Coordinates of C-alpha atoms in Angstrom, one line a residue:
X12 CA -63.1 -9.1 -36.5
X13 CA -63.8 -11.2 -33.5
X14 CA -64.7 -14.2 -35.7
X15 CA -61.3 -14.3 -37.3
X16 CA -59.4 -14.2 -34.0
X17 CA -61.7 -16.7 -32.4
X18 CA -61.2 -19.2 -35.2
X19 CA -57.4 -18.9 -35.0
X20 CA -57.5 -19.2 -31.2
X21 CA -59.7 -22.3 -31.3
X22 CA -57.9 -24.0 -34.2
X23 CA -54.3 -24.4 -33.1
X24 CA -54.0 -21.1 -31.2
X25 CA -54.1 -22.7 -27.7
X26 CA -57.7 -21.8 -26.7
X27 CA -59.8 -24.7 -25.5
X28 CA -63.4 -24.1 -24.5
X29 CA -64.9 -26.2 -21.7
X30 CA -67.2 -29.0 -23.1
X31 CA -69.9 -28.3 -20.6
X32 CA -71.4 -25.3 -18.7
X33 CA -72.7 -21.9 -19.8
X34 CA -70.6 -19.2 -21.4
X35 CA -71.1 -15.5 -20.6
X36 CA -70.4 -13.1 -23.5
X37 CA -70.1 -9.5 -22.3
X38 CA -71.0 -6.6 -24.6
X39 CA -70.7 -8.0 -28.1
X40 CA -71.7 -5.7 -30.9
X41 CA -75.0 -6.5 -32.5
X42 CA -73.3 -7.8 -35.6
X43 CA -70.6 -9.8 -33.9
X44 CA -69.9 -13.2 -35.3
X45 CA -69.5 -15.7 -32.5
X46 CA -68.9 -18.7 -34.7
X47 CA -67.2 -21.3 -32.6
X48 CA -69.4 -20.7 -29.5
X49 CA -72.5 -22.9 -29.0
X50 CA -75.5 -20.5 -29.0
X51 CA -77.5 -22.8 -26.8
X52 CA -74.9 -22.4 -24.0
X53 CA -74.3 -18.7 -24.3
X54 CA -75.7 -15.8 -22.3
X55 CA -75.2 -12.5 -24.1
X56 CA -74.7 -9.9 -21.3
X57 CA -75.7 -6.5 -22.7
X58 CA -77.7 -3.6 -21.2
X59 CA -78.7 -2.1 -24.6
X60 CA -82.4 -3.0 -25.2
X61 CA -82.4 -3.1 -29.0
X62 CA -79.6 -5.8 -29.0
X63 CA -81.6 -8.2 -26.9
X64 CA -84.2 -9.2 -29.5
X65 CA -81.5 -9.4 -32.2
X66 CA -79.4 -11.9 -30.2
X67 CA -82.5 -13.9 -29.2
X68 CA -83.5 -14.2 -32.8
X69 CA -80.1 -15.9 -33.4
X70 CA -80.6 -18.5 -30.7
X71 CA -78.8 -16.9 -27.8
X72 CA -80.1 -16.0 -24.3
X73 CA -79.8 -12.2 -23.7
X74 CA -79.5 -10.9 -20.1
X75 CA -78.8 -7.5 -18.5
X76 CA -76.9 -9.0 -15.6
X77 CA -75.0 -12.4 -15.6
X78 CA -75.9 -15.2 -13.3
X79 CA -73.0 -17.1 -11.6
X80 CA -71.1 -20.3 -12.1
X81 CA -70.2 -19.8 -15.7
X82 CA -67.6 -22.3 -17.1
X83 CA -66.2 -19.5 -19.4
X84 CA -66.6 -15.9 -20.3
X85 CA -65.8 -13.7 -23.3
X86 CA -65.4 -10.0 -22.9
X87 CA -65.7 -7.8 -26.0
X88 CA -63.8 -4.7 -25.2
X89 CA -65.7 -1.4 -25.4
X90 CA -63.9 1.9 -26.2
X91 CA -64.0 3.4 -22.7
X92 CA -61.1 2.1 -20.5
X93 CA -63.1 2.2 -17.3
X94 CA -65.9 0.3 -18.9
X95 CA -63.5 -2.3 -20.3
X96 CA -61.9 -2.9 -16.9
X97 CA -65.3 -3.1 -15.2
X98 CA -66.5 -5.8 -17.7
X99 CA -63.4 -7.8 -17.2
X100 CA -63.8 -7.7 -13.4
X101 CA -67.4 -8.7 -13.7
X102 CA -66.5 -11.6 -16.0
X103 CA -63.9 -12.9 -13.6
X104 CA -66.3 -12.6 -10.6
X105 CA -68.9 -14.9 -12.2
X106 CA -66.6 -17.4 -14.0
X107 CA -64.8 -20.3 -12.5
X108 CA -61.9 -20.3 -14.9
X109 CA -61.5 -19.3 -18.5
X110 CA -62.0 -15.6 -19.3
X111 CA -61.3 -14.5 -22.9
X112 CA -60.7 -10.9 -23.8
X113 CA -61.1 -9.6 -27.4
X114 CA -60.8 -6.2 -28.9
X115 CA -59.5 -4.0 -31.6
X116 CA -56.2 -2.1 -31.0
X117 CA -58.2 1.1 -31.4
X118 CA -60.3 0.0 -28.4
X119 CA -57.3 -0.3 -26.1
X120 CA -56.6 -4.0 -26.5
X121 CA -52.8 -3.5 -26.1
X122 CA -53.1 -1.4 -22.9
X123 CA -55.6 -3.9 -21.4
X124 CA -53.3 -6.8 -22.2
X125 CA -50.3 -5.0 -20.5
X126 CA -52.4 -4.2 -17.4
X127 CA -53.6 -7.8 -17.1
X128 CA -50.1 -9.3 -17.5
X129 CA -49.0 -7.2 -14.5
X130 CA -51.5 -9.1 -12.4
X131 CA -52.0 -12.6 -13.8
X132 CA -50.7 -15.1 -16.3
X133 CA -52.2 -14.3 -19.7
X134 CA -52.2 -16.8 -22.6
X135 CA -52.1 -15.9 -26.2
X136 CA -52.4 -13.4 -27.7
X137 CA -53.8 -14.0 -31.1
X138 CA -53.3 -11.0 -33.3
X139 CA -55.4 -10.6 -36.4
X140 CA -57.6 -8.1 -38.2
X141 CA -56.2 -5.1 -36.3
X142 CA -57.1 -6.6 -32.9
X143 CA -56.1 -9.1 -30.2
X144 CA -57.6 -12.0 -28.3
X145 CA -56.0 -13.3 -25.1
X146 CA -57.2 -15.3 -22.1
X147 CA -56.7 -16.4 -18.5
X148 CA -57.4 -19.9 -17.4
X149 CA -57.4 -19.7 -13.6
X150 CA -60.0 -18.1 -11.3
X151 CA -59.0 -14.4 -11.1
X152 CA -61.8 -12.6 -9.3
X153 CA -59.5 -11.5 -6.5
X154 CA -56.9 -10.0 -8.9
X155 CA -59.4 -7.6 -10.5
X156 CA -61.8 -6.7 -7.7
X157 CA -60.5 -3.1 -7.8
X158 CA -61.5 -2.8 -11.4
X159 CA -65.2 -3.1 -10.6
X160 CA -67.0 0.2 -11.0
X161 CA -70.7 1.0 -10.5
X162 CA -72.6 4.2 -10.5
X163 CA -70.8 7.2 -8.9
X164 CA -71.3 10.9 -8.6
X165 CA -69.5 13.0 -11.3
X166 CA -68.8 16.7 -11.5
X167 CA -72.0 18.6 -10.6
X168 CA -73.3 15.9 -8.3
X169 CA -75.0 13.8 -11.0
X170 CA -74.8 10.0 -10.9
X171 CA -73.1 8.3 -13.9
X172 CA -71.3 5.0 -14.6
X173 CA -68.7 3.5 -16.9
X174 CA -70.0 3.1 -20.4
X175 CA -72.8 5.6 -20.0
X176 CA -72.8 8.5 -22.4
X177 CA -71.1 11.6 -21.0
X178 CA -70.0 9.7 -17.9
X179 CA -67.6 12.4 -16.8
X180 CA -70.0 15.3 -16.6
X181 CA -72.7 17.3 -18.4
X182 CA -72.7 17.0 -22.2
X183 CA -72.2 20.4 -23.8
X184 CA -74.8 19.8 -26.4
X185 CA -77.4 18.9 -23.8
X186 CA -76.5 22.0 -21.8
X187 CA -77.1 24.2 -24.9
X188 CA -80.5 22.6 -25.4
X189 CA -81.5 23.2 -21.8
X190 CA -80.7 26.9 -22.2
X191 CA -83.0 27.1 -25.3
X192 CA -86.0 25.4 -23.8
X193 CA -89.1 27.6 -23.3
X194 CA -90.7 28.1 -19.9
X195 CA -93.9 26.3 -20.9
X196 CA -93.6 22.7 -22.2
X197 CA -97.1 21.3 -21.7
X198 CA -98.5 18.4 -19.6
X199 CA -96.9 15.3 -21.2
X200 CA -93.2 15.4 -22.1
X201 CA -90.8 12.7 -23.3
X202 CA -87.0 12.7 -23.2
X203 CA -86.0 10.3 -26.0
X204 CA -82.6 8.8 -25.3
X205 CA -82.7 10.3 -21.8
X206 CA -79.2 9.0 -20.7
X207 CA -78.6 9.7 -17.1
X208 CA -81.4 12.2 -16.9
X209 CA -79.8 15.7 -17.4
X210 CA -82.5 17.0 -19.8
X211 CA -85.3 15.5 -17.8
X212 CA -84.1 17.0 -14.6
X213 CA -84.3 20.5 -16.1
X214 CA -87.7 19.8 -17.8
X215 CA -89.1 19.0 -14.4
X216 CA -88.3 22.5 -13.2
X217 CA -91.3 23.6 -15.3
X218 CA -94.4 23.8 -13.1
X219 CA -96.8 23.1 -16.0
X220 CA -95.3 19.6 -16.7
X221 CA -97.4 16.8 -15.3
X222 CA -95.3 13.8 -16.5
X223 CA -91.9 13.3 -18.0
X224 CA -91.1 10.0 -19.7
X225 CA -87.4 9.1 -19.7
X226 CA -87.0 6.7 -22.5
X227 CA -83.5 5.1 -22.6
X228 CA -82.1 1.9 -24.3
X229 CA -79.2 1.6 -21.9
X230 CA -80.1 -0.1 -18.7
X231 CA -77.3 1.3 -16.6
X232 CA -77.9 4.8 -17.9
X233 CA -81.5 4.5 -16.8
X234 CA -80.5 3.3 -13.4
X235 CA -78.3 6.4 -13.0
X236 CA -81.3 8.5 -14.2
X237 CA -83.4 7.0 -11.4
X238 CA -80.9 8.4 -8.9
X239 CA -80.7 11.8 -10.6
X240 CA -84.4 12.4 -11.2
X241 CA -86.4 11.7 -8.1
X242 CA -89.4 13.8 -8.9
X243 CA -92.7 11.8 -8.7
X244 CA -93.7 13.1 -12.2
X245 CA -90.8 11.1 -13.8
X246 CA -91.6 7.8 -15.4
X247 CA -88.7 5.5 -16.5
X248 CA -88.8 3.3 -19.6
X249 CA -86.1 0.9 -20.6
X250 CA -86.9 0.8 -24.3
X251 CA -85.8 1.6 -27.8
X252 CA -86.9 5.2 -28.3
X253 CA -87.7 4.5 -32.0
X254 CA -90.2 1.8 -31.1
X255 CA -91.6 3.0 -27.7
X256 CA -95.3 3.8 -27.3
X257 CA -96.4 6.4 -24.7
X258 CA -99.6 5.9 -22.7
X259 CA -101.0 9.0 -24.5
X260 CA -99.9 11.5 -27.2
X261 CA -97.2 13.9 -26.0
X262 CA -97.2 17.7 -25.9
X263 CA -93.4 17.9 -26.2
X264 CA -90.4 15.8 -27.0
X265 CA -86.9 16.9 -26.0
X266 CA -83.8 15.0 -27.2
X267 CA -80.1 14.8 -27.9
X268 CA -80.3 11.7 -30.0
X269 CA -77.3 9.3 -30.4
X270 CA -75.7 9.1 -33.7
X271 CA -73.5 6.0 -33.6
X272 CA -73.3 2.5 -32.1
X273 CA -69.7 2.0 -33.2
X274 CA -67.0 4.5 -34.1
X275 CA -68.5 5.8 -37.3
X276 CA -71.3 8.3 -37.5
X277 CA -74.7 6.8 -38.3
X278 CA -77.1 9.7 -38.9
X279 CA -80.0 7.3 -39.7
X280 CA -80.2 6.7 -35.9
X281 CA -81.0 10.4 -35.2
X282 CA -83.3 10.5 -38.2
X283 CA -85.3 7.5 -36.7
X284 CA -85.5 9.5 -33.5
X285 CA -87.0 12.5 -35.4
X286 CA -89.6 10.2 -37.1
X287 CA -90.4 8.7 -33.7
X288 CA -90.9 12.2 -32.1
X289 CA -93.3 13.1 -34.9
X290 CA -95.3 9.9 -34.4
X291 CA -95.5 10.4 -30.6
X292 CA -96.6 14.0 -30.5
X293 CA -100.1 15.5 -30.7
X294 CA -101.0 17.4 -33.8
X295 CA -99.9 20.6 -32.1
X296 CA -96.9 19.1 -30.4
X297 CA -93.3 20.5 -30.3
X298 CA -89.9 18.9 -30.7
X299 CA -86.8 20.5 -29.2
X300 CA -83.6 18.9 -30.2
X301 CA -79.8 19.4 -30.4
X302 CA -77.4 17.6 -32.8
X303 CA -73.8 17.8 -34.0
X304 CA -73.6 20.4 -36.7
X305 CA -72.3 18.1 -39.4
X306 CA -75.2 15.6 -39.1
X307 CA -77.9 15.9 -41.9
X308 CA -81.2 16.1 -40.0
X309 CA -82.9 19.1 -41.7
X310 CA -84.5 17.0 -44.5
X311 CA -86.0 14.5 -42.1
X312 CA -87.3 17.3 -39.9
X313 CA -89.0 19.1 -42.8
X314 CA -90.4 15.8 -43.9
X315 CA -92.0 15.1 -40.5
X316 CA -93.0 18.6 -39.3
X317 CA -94.9 21.5 -40.8
X318 CA -92.7 24.1 -39.0
X319 CA -89.0 23.7 -38.6
X320 CA -86.5 26.4 -37.4
X321 CA -82.9 26.3 -36.4
X322 CA -82.3 28.2 -33.2
X323 CA -78.6 28.6 -33.5
X324 CA -76.1 26.8 -31.3
X325 CA -72.4 27.1 -31.6
X326 CA -69.6 25.9 -33.9
X327 CA -70.1 22.2 -32.9
X328 CA -73.9 21.9 -32.3
X329 CA -77.1 23.1 -33.8
X330 CA -80.5 23.5 -32.1
X331 CA -83.9 22.9 -33.7
X332 CA -87.5 23.6 -32.8
X333 CA -90.0 21.7 -34.9
X334 CA -93.8 21.9 -34.5
X335 CA -97.0 20.4 -35.8
X336 CA -96.0 16.9 -36.9
X337 CA -97.3 15.8 -40.3
X338 CA -99.4 12.7 -40.4
X339 CA -98.7 10.2 -43.2
X340 CA -101.7 9.5 -45.4
X341 CA -102.9 5.9 -45.8
X342 CA -101.1 4.1 -48.6
X343 CA -98.2 6.5 -48.5
X344 CA -94.7 5.0 -48.0

């Protein structure tokens, strides 16, 4: 828990925050407790759209990209090593001094601490609640410039970036779904949770498609998608797929929905994607989706669609085609 470590560090642990200036907080989870940091001085740096409103409601400023001249920064370590190093390098580049690193041991805190100690003087660490917090007090941008990573081309020629889903290549579940898609998909198609654009790129090989809406909550993923999907029929939306509204009802939705924001599976996320697809489609619309085999989506699909059939898949993934979304009657909950 970041709050437990932050309190120990601030109260006798050797960590002193600057009394003035803004503080950049990189990639905190939506439920992170930043007690000890003044909200009115903090910029939350996060590219995940649904988090922005949540942090703003708590009195913080939410940004996709940091500004410059911060008096301090806090980096909340993500799971991916390359992503973690990139965030640390970005924090050092925009901060004049104090950069704090916090993370669980399961998120690589020990290996990051070791790597940083090989380059700069690191203070701390504070070890508590299965994690560590440590910090550097001097300007360190030059020491971590080689940790900066932006979009790059992965196997197959697609552009991806650290922290983006399936950053190392094509996701096997999405590849299964591509093989199952029919030749005709209709005029208006949406790819909910489009990631870096693999599904949409294949949807656009269909000549009958007039528009594909790539709806993605991750800003960097969407920037990669813009590089991968250059067809003029593609439209890009940085948005929460469960709340997004299309310009008109859709003929088809394709999706490989996310199922977690942390380490544990959260099937309610995929269920919300199913409900969104039903809401966005015309009365004769079609949903084509893939999911991990252990996730319980069948009940939600049958609740939202008149026709649901499983198309097979493999030992890890299952494919669904659902048609004719059911409209809720007034007064029904």
